[in-house]
Amino acid sequence: MVNATVARNIAGICGNVISLFLFLSPIPTFITIYKKKKVEEYKADPYLATVLNCALWVFYGLPMVKPDSLFVITINGTGLAIEMMYLVIFFFFSPTSRKVKVGLWLIGEMLFVGIVATCTLLLFHTHNQRSSFVGIFCVIFVSLMYIAPLTIMSKVIKTKSVKYMPFSLSLANFLNGAVWVIYALIKFDLFILIGNGLGTVSGAVQLMLYACYYKTTPKDDEDEEDHEENLSKANSQLQLSGNNGQAKRVSA
């Protein structure tokens, strides 16, 4: 019989793999940006939000805050590195005004994380106090990030089409949340549970919408460039809900 530690490790490994897939999902967007040598109407907001989310979860998983959270650190550390690479590409191909905006936001986020870290270490002296303080911030930002896919889900309902809501990402979003919920329940972690519980619900709703509107999706000959652009934007938005801040949407 598998003991709790082994089961939690298995869940953590599975969560890392699925979350990595979600972190890598915007690659088509950046291939497009690289080929065109410009960012056009693409937004840096999803990647800036994910950087902040991952940074907070990495800090949450450190031994002085929440011991025995290695898998939280590994996936969010990986996600942080990936998102920073996305932002470097975005920054390189952006006009000056956008470069300034991205740079200022990044500086602001790093200052915020630094303030949270300083307050945590100076004002709180037990693991429970520290993890609770940081965990509240993590859950707040994860919850805000789950708002992102609502625009895609709203479009699905209005158009009765799932053209811009890829099934693979919706399924991965649901599985990611479910695996991290299991991880959080084996050795109870309220903050990972809340964040990924929201992710599971979000993924389930996306799958239900897909089942409802798949047959009504028009099979028209839409301009291929517009289709690729909208699909890339959908990938970027859906990515957020999977990095728990984990992902991502991770939490864990």
XYZ file of C-alpha atoms in Angstrom, residues 6-201:
196
model
C 4.895 8.524 -1.686
C 1.384 9.429 -2.862
C 2.082 13.133 -2.321
C 5.370 12.872 -4.216
C 3.615 11.168 -7.139
C 0.964 13.898 -7.181
C 3.677 16.558 -7.031
C 5.567 15.055 -9.969
C 2.388 14.769 -12.048
C 1.475 18.332 -11.134
C 4.905 19.559 -12.193
C 4.617 17.864 -15.589
C 1.125 19.202 -16.330
C 1.969 22.674 -15.060
C 5.083 22.727 -17.241
C 2.882 22.027 -20.267
C 0.731 25.012 -19.334
C 3.749 27.273 -18.869
C 4.962 26.288 -22.336
C 1.576 26.784 -24.022
C 2.256 30.412 -25.123
C 5.226 29.321 -27.272
C 3.171 29.705 -30.520
C 2.510 33.323 -29.546
C 6.206 34.074 -29.253
C 7.059 32.193 -32.443
C 4.615 34.534 -34.175
C 6.175 37.582 -32.509
C 9.672 36.439 -33.498
C 8.692 35.818 -37.118
C 6.977 39.193 -37.450
C 9.657 41.009 -35.409
C 6.943 42.958 -33.566
C 4.436 42.369 -30.785
C 1.509 44.005 -32.600
C -1.584 43.814 -30.347
C -0.295 41.118 -28.038
C -0.239 42.103 -24.369
C 2.476 41.492 -21.789
C -0.087 41.485 -18.973
C -0.544 37.674 -18.697
C 3.201 37.120 -18.418
C 3.728 39.940 -15.941
C 0.925 38.526 -13.798
C 2.376 35.029 -13.943
C 5.860 36.272 -12.986
C 4.445 37.835 -9.815
C 2.356 34.746 -9.095
C 5.305 32.357 -9.524
C 7.651 34.534 -7.467
C 5.213 34.542 -4.543
C 4.724 30.765 -4.720
C 8.484 30.178 -4.856
C 8.848 32.205 -1.683
C 5.889 30.356 -0.133
C 7.612 27.019 -0.764
C 10.950 27.964 0.826
C 11.888 25.971 3.963
C 11.746 29.044 6.224
C 8.125 29.641 5.159
C 6.552 26.264 4.291
C 8.812 23.226 4.828
C 8.453 20.112 2.661
C 7.240 22.060 -0.379
C 9.937 21.121 -2.874
C 7.503 20.550 -5.737
C 6.007 23.998 -5.206
C 9.468 25.524 -5.594
C 10.527 23.430 -8.605
C 7.522 24.154 -10.818
C 7.142 27.798 -9.865
C 10.880 28.381 -10.169
C 10.756 26.813 -13.634
C 7.666 28.826 -14.502
C 9.329 32.024 -13.314
C 12.322 31.397 -15.596
C 10.072 30.600 -18.574
C 7.897 33.684 -18.071
C 10.975 35.899 -17.775
C 12.195 34.540 -21.128
C 8.818 35.393 -22.648
C 9.105 38.924 -21.299
C 12.645 39.308 -22.669
C 11.347 38.436 -26.155
C 8.339 40.707 -25.707
C 10.590 43.522 -24.480
C 13.020 43.130 -27.406
C 10.318 43.417 -30.082
C 8.241 46.134 -28.364
C 8.251 49.873 -29.126
C 9.921 52.111 -26.550
C 6.680 53.029 -24.790
C 5.853 49.377 -24.128
C 9.413 48.631 -23.037
C 9.125 51.321 -20.387
C 5.778 49.938 -19.210
C 7.050 46.355 -18.976
C 10.222 47.465 -17.206
C 8.346 49.551 -14.641
C 5.878 46.750 -13.932
C 8.689 44.247 -13.408
C 10.490 46.595 -11.029
C 7.240 47.183 -9.149
C 6.588 43.445 -8.857
C 10.070 42.697 -7.572
C 9.753 45.487 -5.011
C 6.399 44.076 -3.900
C 7.791 40.562 -3.498
C 10.762 42.007 -1.613
C 8.453 43.879 0.771
C 6.348 40.746 1.364
C 9.493 38.681 1.989
C 10.954 41.266 4.375
C 7.730 41.600 6.363
C 7.347 37.812 6.512
C 10.813 37.181 7.890
C 10.907 40.132 10.291
C 7.355 40.161 11.655
C 6.528 36.450 11.849
C 8.572 33.790 13.585
C 6.798 30.457 13.042
C 6.205 28.440 9.892
C 2.452 28.604 10.405
C 2.429 32.401 10.703
C 4.744 32.898 7.738
C 2.961 30.457 5.439
C -0.417 31.976 6.343
C 0.776 35.521 5.614
C 2.370 34.640 2.262
C -0.380 32.153 1.383
C -3.046 34.856 1.613
C -1.240 36.905 -1.022
C -0.770 33.833 -3.203
C -4.468 32.974 -3.112
C -5.497 36.579 -3.813
C -3.351 36.796 -6.949
C -4.274 33.310 -8.150
C -7.956 34.227 -7.789
C -7.439 37.418 -9.776
C -5.660 35.467 -12.486
C -8.630 33.139 -12.904
C -10.592 36.113 -14.194
C -8.523 36.012 -17.407
C -10.194 32.968 -19.050
C -13.645 34.444 -18.402
C -13.315 36.555 -21.558
C -12.731 33.421 -23.620
C -15.608 31.557 -21.936
C -17.886 34.551 -22.505
C -16.949 34.560 -26.188
C -17.740 30.836 -26.440
C -21.234 31.400 -25.037
C -21.929 34.436 -27.233
C -20.675 32.876 -30.468
C -21.678 29.297 -29.648
C -18.208 28.364 -30.880
C -15.200 26.784 -29.158
C -12.838 27.775 -31.977
C -10.708 29.925 -29.686
C -10.823 27.711 -26.593
C -8.443 24.798 -27.294
C -9.644 21.524 -25.797
C -6.123 20.382 -24.871
C -5.509 23.482 -22.738
C -8.900 23.250 -21.063
C -8.287 19.597 -20.215
C -4.766 20.330 -18.959
C -6.136 23.181 -16.844
C -8.657 20.836 -15.220
C -6.135 18.029 -14.659
C -3.578 20.463 -13.273
C -6.015 21.784 -10.691
C -7.241 18.305 -9.773
C -3.732 16.890 -9.258
C -2.672 19.792 -7.043
C -5.907 19.497 -5.045
C -4.968 15.885 -4.325
C -1.445 17.028 -3.416
C -2.871 19.610 -1.000
C -5.260 17.140 0.625
C -2.698 14.406 1.297
C -0.735 16.707 3.595
C -3.295 19.428 4.149
C -2.331 22.793 2.697
C -5.237 25.233 2.690
C -3.702 27.781 0.345
C -2.691 25.311 -2.365
C -6.139 23.712 -1.981
C -8.033 26.978 -2.459
C -5.973 28.115 -5.446
C -6.161 24.811 -7.270
C -9.746 24.193 -6.271
C -10.566 27.340 -8.240
C -8.441 26.016 -11.107
C -10.317 22.725 -11.105
C -13.684 24.486 -11.226
